[in-house]
């Protein structure tokens, strides 16, 4: 038997080489004179049938023009060639006899090589692919017929399948467990293709074929018989020895089609069922094509299909891995499928680098908020630990994420906010009580060795010297987030700031939730690190007792005491700058009375008031409405001045509360935005007593401010739709004017940090200007106005300076 080159129309040199091999074999085995006569006879016979076969091939090709059914065309072609093969075999046997039969076979092999040109190869490939797809659809739609197939096909076909099954152990059509096929059919069945309309006529014909062969058990049996008969012809006519690449391409098409159907199906495991389906139909092809004794059974197509399926499925899931991480934990089962592929292919490092590149492109950019990055990092930790328990992949992927998070200023605050939020995953780690004690060491954060994982295993070679987090495979997610930085102190300090803000916001001294949080933080960071927080909680408890004493004393003396104070230890609370202004006399008298009673209770101490941290709840009674507002003391001081002087300039207001005009203006805007005051001239403000007076002042400014008061009135307003729209516009204009005052803060942050999304701008404004309460929509409208005024530009959701 001779070796052949690539498929296609052979050249004259190829044919000449084949003839020389035939002649050489003939001369070495037979009498030269006899061999020469046989050789000439076989040459003549081969030339005669070559002309006949090539004519048949050309006529079939001409008939196929305008038809896309290459599958049927190949069957017709194969049947016609089989008639020629029988005639040639009879003539060759008569010429060669039994002893020289190999000469005739080799000459036929040369003819097969010659006719398997590119066109016929394409027909055969499409036929193999279509028959495999049809077998797969039969298994999905008629699993009971697949299991019991040996009773509905001829005995010789069933025997051929059974022989392959016994010699290789591979499940084939008719010889596999009924429970396995039924369970796989339930998972893999998908009839969506039957209902689709496709412009490709070939695809439409394939669907018709699937429908025709999957009607009932009888049609399934007919399909397998036809498939087996066609395969028998291929084997008998020596096509198989040249068809390995054709079969491989057809199997590749089948595998690619099956794998592509599993795209974005992450809620159920699919690799095992997909493997079982493909193995069943491809092993059946092996059984029908590569026949022989039990010892010579081949699994060529099956081995190729398995390798292709693992590679393509892994490629699909790796391309989807970023989305799988986002969808975690709903996509947890897809991780297990990918892990099975990676274990077989041993391409863990390639998977890690692919995911790292996707994360750098799609997540680590200014358009993503720190909270979103942290959320995806947490999901990545959980997913990649399932994918690779050694944490090697996690280290490759996490390194750029950790470096990028370190570059963001709000990373620590976001982590702390998640730690104390009961809806967060980090809160579960904090509340787990595992006793992970972290401390600052010479090389960063170290952990309590008592918490070491008892089921420890050595790290892979590539992870031992390079990766840091992999050395803490037993650490939970919170520990990994804290280890982004080399010290735990910044987290403790951020928690102290958070705790101070929470405690200062309470008016009833109820700190049960914060006490629980501090206790959980002790388990994570140790008692000594949380000493400042303990002092804060003690101050709250002491303040509650002091406030009760002041209330009782005031009641005994018949004093009105609506003031409640939180008395803190100056050294342990995050300090607030003193605001340079004078509080109204009524507020000052109340504070002095409270301080006097405190000094009687604790003579060695003296109160120093921090007005920037206070909150005043007021009922504002105007001519036709009453408004309830909570405001800062400085904002309340401004309104007290307007109570005595309904019309004031900004300079007069600043003089009365002893502050600068820059300090006073945003406090006035606070009341202007709520419709309590309005600007009747440049830096001239007056109280809006009655809504009916709206519009009496200077056009434009009066209307804008006054209409905001109509918006405050709410459902009681009788204006029509047009006026209602104007009210909203007026309130928006008032907020816009108020935000103009703070535009210098926005300019500064954009100059320092570069382009920023709107949520980061809003969070930083809240940090610089607490109490303003600007909504996202108000800020978006204002930034759009600044863009129209050519002060900002926006691209991709990011705002930057012109």
Short mmCIF file of C-alpha atoms in Angstrom, two decimals, residues 68-532:
data_model
loop_
_atom_site.label_atom_id
_atom_site.label_comp_id
_atom_site.label_asym_id
_atom_site.label_seq_id
_atom_site.Cartn_x
_atom_site.Cartn_y
_atom_site.Cartn_z
CA UNK A 68 -27.04 23.12 -2.57
CA UNK A 69 -27.84 19.56 -1.47
CA UNK A 70 -24.27 18.28 -1.58
CA UNK A 71 -25.19 15.58 0.91
CA UNK A 72 -27.65 13.87 -1.45
CA UNK A 73 -25.32 14.52 -4.36
CA UNK A 74 -22.55 12.53 -2.67
CA UNK A 75 -24.84 9.57 -2.00
CA UNK A 76 -25.88 9.47 -5.66
CA UNK A 77 -22.26 9.79 -6.73
CA UNK A 78 -21.17 7.03 -4.32
CA UNK A 79 -23.88 4.69 -5.61
CA UNK A 80 -22.85 5.25 -9.21
CA UNK A 81 -19.19 4.68 -8.40
CA UNK A 82 -20.08 1.45 -6.58
CA UNK A 83 -21.42 0.02 -9.84
CA UNK A 84 -18.10 0.82 -11.52
CA UNK A 85 -16.24 -0.71 -8.57
CA UNK A 86 -18.07 -4.00 -8.87
CA UNK A 87 -17.33 -4.17 -12.60
CA UNK A 88 -13.68 -3.29 -12.07
CA UNK A 89 -13.29 -5.83 -9.24
CA UNK A 90 -14.64 -8.64 -11.41
CA UNK A 91 -12.36 -7.73 -14.35
CA UNK A 92 -9.30 -7.28 -12.08
CA UNK A 93 -9.91 -10.62 -10.37
CA UNK A 94 -10.11 -12.35 -13.77
CA UNK A 95 -6.87 -10.70 -14.95
CA UNK A 96 -4.80 -10.94 -11.76
CA UNK A 97 -6.07 -14.06 -10.14
CA UNK A 98 -5.87 -14.68 -6.44
CA UNK A 99 -2.10 -14.40 -6.04
CA UNK A 100 -1.74 -11.03 -7.81
CA UNK A 101 -4.94 -9.45 -6.46
CA UNK A 102 -2.97 -6.74 -4.65
CA UNK A 103 -1.96 -5.30 -8.02
CA UNK A 104 -5.57 -4.69 -8.94
CA UNK A 105 -6.32 -3.23 -5.49
CA UNK A 106 -3.45 -0.79 -5.72
CA UNK A 107 -4.53 0.30 -9.16
CA UNK A 108 -8.03 0.94 -7.78
CA UNK A 109 -6.49 2.91 -4.92
CA UNK A 110 -4.84 5.11 -7.50
CA UNK A 111 -8.23 5.68 -9.15
CA UNK A 112 -9.83 6.57 -5.82
CA UNK A 113 -7.05 9.03 -5.14
CA UNK A 114 -7.64 10.55 -8.54
CA UNK A 115 -11.42 11.01 -8.22
CA UNK A 116 -11.30 12.37 -4.66
CA UNK A 117 -10.76 15.86 -5.91
CA UNK A 118 -11.74 19.03 -4.09
CA UNK A 119 -15.33 18.93 -5.30
CA UNK A 120 -16.02 15.32 -4.28
CA UNK A 121 -14.20 15.87 -0.97
CA UNK A 122 -16.58 18.73 -0.20
CA UNK A 123 -19.58 16.50 -1.01
CA UNK A 124 -18.29 13.79 1.28
CA UNK A 125 -17.53 16.22 4.11
CA UNK A 126 -21.03 17.65 3.96
CA UNK A 127 -22.51 14.17 3.88
CA UNK A 128 -20.57 13.03 6.97
CA UNK A 129 -21.47 16.24 8.82
CA UNK A 130 -25.17 15.97 7.95
CA UNK A 131 -25.39 12.32 8.97
CA UNK A 132 -23.68 13.06 12.29
CA UNK A 133 -26.08 15.93 12.95
CA UNK A 134 -29.03 13.72 12.07
CA UNK A 135 -27.80 10.99 14.42
CA UNK A 136 -27.46 13.56 17.16
CA UNK A 137 -30.98 14.83 16.57
CA UNK A 138 -32.33 11.27 16.57
CA UNK A 139 -30.71 10.69 19.94
CA UNK A 140 -32.16 13.90 21.36
CA UNK A 141 -35.69 13.42 20.10
CA UNK A 142 -36.01 9.60 20.16
CA UNK A 143 -33.75 8.31 22.93
CA UNK A 144 -35.78 5.14 23.37
CA UNK A 145 -35.19 4.28 19.71
CA UNK A 146 -31.45 4.79 20.07
CA UNK A 147 -31.25 2.40 23.02
CA UNK A 148 -33.29 -0.36 21.36
CA UNK A 149 -31.95 0.17 17.86
CA UNK A 150 -30.48 -3.32 17.47
CA UNK A 151 -34.02 -4.66 17.15
CA UNK A 152 -34.93 -2.36 14.26
CA UNK A 153 -31.84 -2.63 12.00
CA UNK A 154 -30.44 -5.59 10.04
CA UNK A 155 -28.48 -8.10 12.07
CA UNK A 156 -25.17 -7.45 10.33
CA UNK A 157 -25.36 -3.71 11.20
CA UNK A 158 -26.23 -4.45 14.83
CA UNK A 159 -23.42 -7.00 14.99
CA UNK A 160 -20.95 -4.47 13.60
CA UNK A 161 -21.97 -1.88 16.21
CA UNK A 162 -21.89 -4.43 19.02
CA UNK A 163 -18.43 -5.65 18.03
CA UNK A 164 -17.07 -2.10 18.17
CA UNK A 165 -18.77 -1.48 21.51
CA UNK A 166 -17.25 -4.61 23.07
CA UNK A 167 -13.77 -4.06 21.73
CA UNK A 168 -13.48 -0.35 22.64
CA UNK A 169 -15.97 0.07 25.47
CA UNK A 170 -17.37 3.14 23.73
CA UNK A 171 -21.13 3.67 23.72
CA UNK A 172 -22.60 3.55 20.23
CA UNK A 173 -26.10 3.84 18.84
CA UNK A 174 -28.10 0.85 20.07
CA UNK A 175 -25.54 -0.16 22.72
CA UNK A 176 -25.61 2.23 25.67
CA UNK A 177 -27.47 2.53 28.94
CA UNK A 178 -31.08 3.71 28.55
CA UNK A 179 -30.91 5.84 31.70
CA UNK A 180 -27.86 7.67 30.42
CA UNK A 181 -29.34 8.46 27.02
CA UNK A 182 -32.66 9.62 28.45
CA UNK A 183 -31.00 11.94 30.96
CA UNK A 184 -28.73 13.34 28.27
CA UNK A 185 -31.61 13.78 25.87
CA UNK A 186 -33.55 15.69 28.53
CA UNK A 187 -30.64 18.08 28.95
CA UNK A 188 -29.51 18.37 25.36
CA UNK A 189 -32.84 18.45 23.54
CA UNK A 190 -33.31 21.70 21.71
CA UNK A 191 -35.86 21.90 18.93
CA UNK A 192 -35.41 25.60 18.35
CA UNK A 193 -33.71 24.94 15.02
CA UNK A 194 -36.84 23.31 13.66
CA UNK A 195 -38.80 26.51 13.97
CA UNK A 196 -36.16 28.83 12.62
CA UNK A 197 -36.31 30.20 9.11
CA UNK A 198 -32.98 30.21 7.33
CA UNK A 199 -32.10 31.75 4.02
CA UNK A 200 -29.56 28.97 3.35
CA UNK A 201 -31.30 26.28 1.24
CA UNK A 202 -28.80 23.61 2.37
CA UNK A 203 -29.58 24.29 6.01
CA UNK A 204 -33.29 24.13 5.28
CA UNK A 205 -32.85 20.77 3.56
CA UNK A 206 -30.90 19.45 6.54
CA UNK A 207 -33.75 20.41 8.84
CA UNK A 208 -36.17 18.58 6.58
CA UNK A 209 -33.90 15.55 6.78
CA UNK A 210 -33.81 15.71 10.59
CA UNK A 211 -37.59 15.91 10.75
CA UNK A 212 -38.02 12.99 8.34
CA UNK A 213 -35.69 10.66 10.22
CA UNK A 214 -36.88 11.45 13.77
CA UNK A 215 -40.57 10.70 13.38
CA UNK A 216 -40.56 7.34 15.20
CA UNK A 217 -38.45 4.30 15.98
CA UNK A 218 -38.89 2.91 12.48
CA UNK A 219 -37.54 6.00 10.77
CA UNK A 220 -34.59 6.11 13.16
CA UNK A 221 -33.78 2.52 12.25
CA UNK A 222 -34.04 3.35 8.54
CA UNK A 223 -31.66 6.25 9.00
CA UNK A 224 -29.03 4.12 10.74
CA UNK A 225 -29.34 1.42 8.06
CA UNK A 226 -28.84 3.96 5.26
CA UNK A 227 -25.92 5.46 7.13
CA UNK A 228 -24.35 2.02 7.63
CA UNK A 229 -24.83 1.07 3.97
CA UNK A 230 -23.14 4.25 2.78
CA UNK A 231 -20.27 3.65 5.17
CA UNK A 232 -19.97 0.07 3.89
CA UNK A 233 -19.60 1.35 0.35
CA UNK A 234 -16.89 3.76 1.47
CA UNK A 235 -15.01 0.93 3.17
CA UNK A 236 -15.43 -1.53 0.30
CA UNK A 237 -14.28 0.98 -2.31
CA UNK A 238 -11.19 1.96 -0.30
CA UNK A 239 -12.33 5.55 0.21
CA UNK A 240 -11.69 5.49 3.96
CA UNK A 241 -7.91 5.28 3.71
CA UNK A 242 -7.87 8.71 2.02
CA UNK A 243 -10.78 10.26 3.91
CA UNK A 244 -9.26 10.86 7.35
CA UNK A 245 -8.89 14.60 6.78
CA UNK A 246 -12.43 14.78 5.33
CA UNK A 247 -13.89 13.00 8.35
CA UNK A 248 -11.88 15.25 10.68
CA UNK A 249 -13.29 18.39 9.05
CA UNK A 250 -16.84 17.06 9.29
CA UNK A 251 -16.36 16.15 12.96
CA UNK A 252 -14.91 19.61 13.60
CA UNK A 253 -18.04 21.19 12.11
CA UNK A 254 -20.27 19.03 14.30
CA UNK A 255 -18.32 19.84 17.47
CA UNK A 256 -18.19 23.56 16.70
CA UNK A 257 -21.94 23.63 16.08
CA UNK A 258 -22.72 21.79 19.33
CA UNK A 259 -20.36 23.95 21.38
CA UNK A 260 -21.70 27.20 19.95
CA UNK A 261 -25.21 26.27 21.11
CA UNK A 262 -23.91 26.36 24.70
CA UNK A 263 -22.86 30.01 24.48
CA UNK A 264 -24.00 32.02 27.54
CA UNK A 265 -25.74 28.98 29.04
CA UNK A 266 -24.23 29.18 32.49
CA UNK A 267 -27.09 28.12 34.75
CA UNK A 268 -26.65 24.37 34.25
CA UNK A 269 -23.75 21.98 33.63
CA UNK A 270 -23.43 21.12 29.95
CA UNK A 271 -19.96 19.70 29.31
CA UNK A 272 -20.73 16.13 30.40
CA UNK A 273 -23.96 15.91 28.43
CA UNK A 274 -22.30 17.51 25.41
CA UNK A 275 -19.42 15.03 25.58
CA UNK A 276 -21.79 12.09 25.88
CA UNK A 277 -23.83 13.21 22.87
CA UNK A 278 -20.83 13.82 20.64
CA UNK A 279 -19.10 10.63 21.77
CA UNK A 280 -22.17 8.55 20.98
CA UNK A 281 -22.62 9.74 17.41
CA UNK A 282 -18.92 9.96 16.51
CA UNK A 283 -18.17 6.54 18.00
CA UNK A 284 -20.97 5.22 15.81
CA UNK A 285 -19.19 6.72 12.81
CA UNK A 286 -15.97 5.00 13.89
CA UNK A 287 -17.81 1.70 14.23
CA UNK A 288 -19.26 1.94 10.73
CA UNK A 289 -16.21 3.32 8.92
CA UNK A 290 -13.18 1.81 10.62
CA UNK A 291 -14.29 -1.83 10.71
CA UNK A 292 -12.25 -4.95 11.33
CA UNK A 293 -11.63 -7.51 13.99
CA UNK A 294 -12.01 -6.67 17.66
CA UNK A 295 -8.27 -6.25 17.97
CA UNK A 296 -8.12 -3.72 15.13
CA UNK A 297 -11.08 -1.53 16.06
CA UNK A 298 -10.22 2.15 15.65
CA UNK A 299 -11.46 5.24 17.50
CA UNK A 300 -9.86 7.76 15.19
CA UNK A 301 -12.89 10.06 14.82
CA UNK A 302 -13.84 9.67 18.49
CA UNK A 303 -10.39 10.68 19.75
CA UNK A 304 -10.32 13.63 17.38
CA UNK A 305 -13.84 14.73 18.41
CA UNK A 306 -13.02 14.63 22.13
CA UNK A 307 -9.86 16.67 21.68
CA UNK A 308 -11.68 19.19 19.50
CA UNK A 309 -14.63 19.47 21.86
CA UNK A 310 -12.48 20.14 24.92
CA UNK A 311 -10.46 22.74 23.03
CA UNK A 312 -13.46 24.57 21.53
CA UNK A 313 -15.54 24.42 24.70
CA UNK A 314 -12.64 25.77 26.72
CA UNK A 315 -12.14 28.51 24.14
CA UNK A 316 -15.84 29.44 24.39
CA UNK A 317 -15.94 29.55 28.18
CA UNK A 318 -12.65 31.45 28.42
CA UNK A 319 -14.03 34.09 26.07
CA UNK A 320 -17.11 34.30 28.34
CA UNK A 321 -15.22 34.14 31.64
CA UNK A 322 -15.52 37.85 32.36
CA UNK A 323 -19.30 37.61 31.99
CA UNK A 324 -19.37 34.40 34.04
CA UNK A 325 -17.64 36.23 36.88
CA UNK A 326 -20.11 39.11 36.67
CA UNK A 327 -23.02 36.64 36.79
CA UNK A 328 -21.63 34.69 39.77
CA UNK A 329 -23.05 32.82 41.72
CA UNK A 330 -25.72 32.01 39.10
CA UNK A 331 -22.91 30.94 36.77
CA UNK A 332 -21.17 28.71 39.29
CA UNK A 333 -21.83 25.50 37.32
CA UNK A 334 -20.10 26.95 34.24
CA UNK A 335 -16.91 27.27 36.32
CA UNK A 336 -16.92 23.53 37.02
CA UNK A 337 -17.27 22.78 33.30
CA UNK A 338 -14.36 25.08 32.49
CA UNK A 339 -12.27 23.49 35.23
CA UNK A 340 -12.75 20.03 33.66
CA UNK A 341 -11.51 21.41 30.33
CA UNK A 342 -8.52 23.16 31.88
CA UNK A 343 -7.46 20.05 33.82
CA UNK A 344 -7.47 18.04 30.59
CA UNK A 345 -5.81 20.67 28.39
CA UNK A 346 -3.38 21.91 31.06
CA UNK A 347 -3.71 25.48 29.86
CA UNK A 348 -4.42 27.17 33.19
CA UNK A 349 -1.83 29.88 32.62
CA UNK A 350 -3.27 30.79 29.21
CA UNK A 351 -6.73 31.05 30.76
CA UNK A 352 -5.36 33.33 33.46
CA UNK A 353 -3.64 35.68 31.01
CA UNK A 354 -6.72 35.83 28.78
CA UNK A 355 -8.92 36.80 31.73
CA UNK A 356 -6.38 39.33 32.96
CA UNK A 357 -6.37 41.06 29.57
CA UNK A 358 -10.18 41.13 29.50
CA UNK A 359 -10.33 42.64 32.99
CA UNK A 360 -7.76 45.31 32.15
CA UNK A 361 -9.70 46.34 29.06
CA UNK A 362 -13.26 46.13 30.40
CA UNK A 363 -12.96 46.91 34.11
CA UNK A 364 -9.79 48.79 35.05
CA UNK A 365 -10.57 52.19 33.56
CA UNK A 366 -11.89 55.51 34.90
CA UNK A 367 -15.42 54.76 33.71
CA UNK A 368 -15.83 51.97 36.28
CA UNK A 369 -16.60 52.95 39.85
CA UNK A 370 -14.49 51.62 42.68
CA UNK A 371 -17.54 49.84 44.08
CA UNK A 372 -18.05 48.01 40.77
CA UNK A 373 -14.38 47.02 40.60
CA UNK A 374 -14.48 45.66 44.14
CA UNK A 375 -17.67 43.72 43.39
CA UNK A 376 -16.08 42.09 40.34
CA UNK A 377 -12.86 41.41 42.25
CA UNK A 378 -14.81 39.61 44.97
CA UNK A 379 -16.65 37.54 42.36
CA UNK A 380 -13.34 36.79 40.64
CA UNK A 381 -11.86 35.53 43.91
CA UNK A 382 -14.75 33.15 44.49
CA UNK A 383 -14.89 31.97 40.86
CA UNK A 384 -11.15 31.49 40.39
CA UNK A 385 -10.79 29.56 43.62
CA UNK A 386 -13.32 27.11 42.22
CA UNK A 387 -11.47 27.01 38.91
CA UNK A 388 -8.01 26.66 40.46
CA UNK A 389 -7.79 25.71 44.16
CA UNK A 390 -4.05 26.47 44.13
CA UNK A 391 -4.90 30.17 43.55
CA UNK A 392 -2.28 30.49 40.82
CA UNK A 393 -4.81 31.85 38.34
CA UNK A 394 -6.15 34.20 40.99
CA UNK A 395 -2.70 35.67 41.51
CA UNK A 396 -2.12 36.28 37.80
CA UNK A 397 -5.52 37.94 37.45
CA UNK A 398 -5.55 39.79 40.77
CA UNK A 399 -2.22 41.54 40.50
CA UNK A 400 -3.34 44.36 38.13
CA UNK A 401 -6.67 44.68 39.98
CA UNK A 402 -4.93 45.15 43.31
CA UNK A 403 -2.48 47.65 41.85
CA UNK A 404 -5.31 49.64 40.26
CA UNK A 405 -7.36 49.64 43.46
CA UNK A 406 -4.36 50.99 45.38
CA UNK A 407 -4.27 53.92 42.98
CA UNK A 408 -7.86 54.93 43.79
CA UNK A 409 -8.41 57.17 46.77
CA UNK A 410 -11.82 55.81 47.76
CA UNK A 411 -10.88 52.12 47.78
CA UNK A 412 -10.47 51.89 51.54
CA UNK A 413 -13.73 53.71 52.23
CA UNK A 414 -15.61 51.45 49.78
CA UNK A 415 -14.19 48.33 51.44
CA UNK A 416 -15.12 49.58 54.90
CA UNK A 417 -18.63 50.50 53.72
CA UNK A 418 -19.07 46.97 52.39
CA UNK A 419 -17.68 45.48 55.58
CA UNK A 420 -20.34 47.11 57.73
CA UNK A 421 -23.26 46.80 55.29
CA UNK A 422 -25.39 43.83 56.28
CA UNK A 423 -26.39 43.23 52.65
CA UNK A 424 -22.76 42.82 51.56
CA UNK A 425 -20.75 39.63 51.11
CA UNK A 426 -17.90 41.16 53.10
CA UNK A 427 -20.20 41.53 56.09
CA UNK A 428 -20.60 37.75 56.13
CA UNK A 429 -16.83 37.36 56.31
CA UNK A 430 -16.63 39.97 59.05
CA UNK A 431 -19.42 38.33 61.03
CA UNK A 432 -18.20 34.77 60.50
CA UNK A 433 -16.11 34.89 63.67
CA UNK A 434 -13.33 32.73 62.24
CA UNK A 435 -10.81 34.46 64.46
CA UNK A 436 -8.53 35.76 61.73
CA UNK A 437 -6.25 38.18 63.54
CA UNK A 438 -4.33 40.45 61.17
CA UNK A 439 -1.35 42.53 62.26
CA UNK A 440 1.32 44.70 60.69
CA UNK A 441 4.53 42.82 60.01
CA UNK A 442 7.91 43.58 58.47
CA UNK A 443 6.70 42.37 55.04
CA UNK A 444 3.13 43.58 55.24
CA UNK A 445 0.08 42.09 56.92
CA UNK A 446 0.57 38.78 58.74
CA UNK A 447 -2.07 36.40 60.07
CA UNK A 448 -2.67 34.29 63.12
CA UNK A 449 -1.10 30.90 62.43
CA UNK A 450 -3.84 29.17 64.42
CA UNK A 451 -6.12 29.94 61.49
CA UNK A 452 -3.98 28.01 59.00
CA UNK A 453 -5.80 25.55 56.78
CA UNK A 454 -5.31 22.01 58.10
CA UNK A 455 -5.75 20.51 54.61
CA UNK A 456 -2.73 22.37 53.23
CA UNK A 457 -1.07 21.11 50.06
CA UNK A 458 2.12 22.29 48.34
CA UNK A 459 1.77 25.08 45.81
CA UNK A 460 2.54 24.54 42.14
CA UNK A 461 6.13 25.29 41.15
CA UNK A 462 5.16 28.44 39.27
CA UNK A 463 3.33 29.83 42.33
CA UNK A 464 5.93 29.31 45.04
CA UNK A 465 8.25 32.22 44.43
CA UNK A 466 6.14 34.77 42.61
CA UNK A 467 2.70 35.03 44.11
CA UNK A 468 1.80 36.39 47.49
CA UNK A 469 -1.93 35.79 47.89
CA UNK A 470 -1.53 32.17 46.83
CA UNK A 471 0.46 31.70 50.02
CA UNK A 472 -2.77 32.51 51.89
CA UNK A 473 -5.15 30.16 50.13
CA UNK A 474 -7.01 29.70 53.40
CA UNK A 475 -7.65 33.46 53.78
CA UNK A 476 -11.18 34.65 53.15
CA UNK A 477 -12.19 37.39 50.74
CA UNK A 478 -12.05 40.17 53.32
CA UNK A 479 -8.49 39.22 54.26
CA UNK A 480 -7.45 39.38 50.62
CA UNK A 481 -8.99 42.82 50.22
CA UNK A 482 -7.25 44.11 53.33
CA UNK A 483 -3.96 42.70 52.04
CA UNK A 484 -4.16 45.07 49.04
CA UNK A 485 -2.36 47.48 51.36
CA UNK A 486 0.68 46.69 53.46
CA UNK A 487 -0.87 47.87 56.71
CA UNK A 488 -4.19 47.35 58.43
CA UNK A 489 -4.05 50.79 60.08
CA UNK A 490 -5.69 52.60 57.16
CA UNK A 491 -8.74 50.33 57.46
CA UNK A 492 -8.98 50.88 61.18
CA UNK A 493 -8.69 54.64 60.70
CA UNK A 494 -11.36 54.62 57.99
CA UNK A 495 -13.65 52.60 60.26
CA UNK A 496 -13.07 55.16 63.00
CA UNK A 497 -14.20 57.93 60.64
CA UNK A 498 -17.22 55.90 59.60
CA UNK A 499 -18.11 55.18 63.22
CA UNK A 500 -17.80 58.85 64.16
CA UNK A 501 -20.13 59.89 61.33
CA UNK A 502 -22.69 57.28 62.32
CA UNK A 503 -22.65 58.19 65.99
CA UNK A 504 -22.82 61.92 65.31
CA UNK A 505 -25.88 61.40 63.12
CA UNK A 506 -27.91 59.78 65.90
CA UNK A 507 -30.17 61.87 68.07
CA UNK A 508 -31.29 59.12 70.46
CA UNK A 509 -27.84 57.78 71.49
CA UNK A 510 -28.82 54.32 70.20
CA UNK A 511 -25.56 52.63 69.15
CA UNK A 512 -26.46 48.93 69.34
CA UNK A 513 -25.64 48.34 65.68
CA UNK A 514 -22.27 50.09 66.00
CA UNK A 515 -21.41 48.13 69.14
CA UNK A 516 -21.93 44.91 67.19
CA UNK A 517 -19.76 46.20 64.37
CA UNK A 518 -16.93 47.11 66.71
CA UNK A 519 -17.02 43.65 68.28
CA UNK A 520 -16.78 42.04 64.84
CA UNK A 521 -13.89 44.32 63.90
CA UNK A 522 -12.05 43.21 67.03
CA UNK A 523 -12.16 39.62 65.80
CA UNK A 524 -10.56 40.73 62.56
CA UNK A 525 -8.06 43.37 63.67
CA UNK A 526 -7.56 42.72 67.37
CA UNK A 527 -8.67 44.55 70.53
CA UNK A 528 -5.81 47.05 70.65
CA UNK A 529 -6.53 48.37 67.15
CA UNK A 530 -10.12 49.21 68.13
CA UNK A 531 -9.36 51.07 71.37
CA UNK A 532 -10.34 54.43 69.86
#
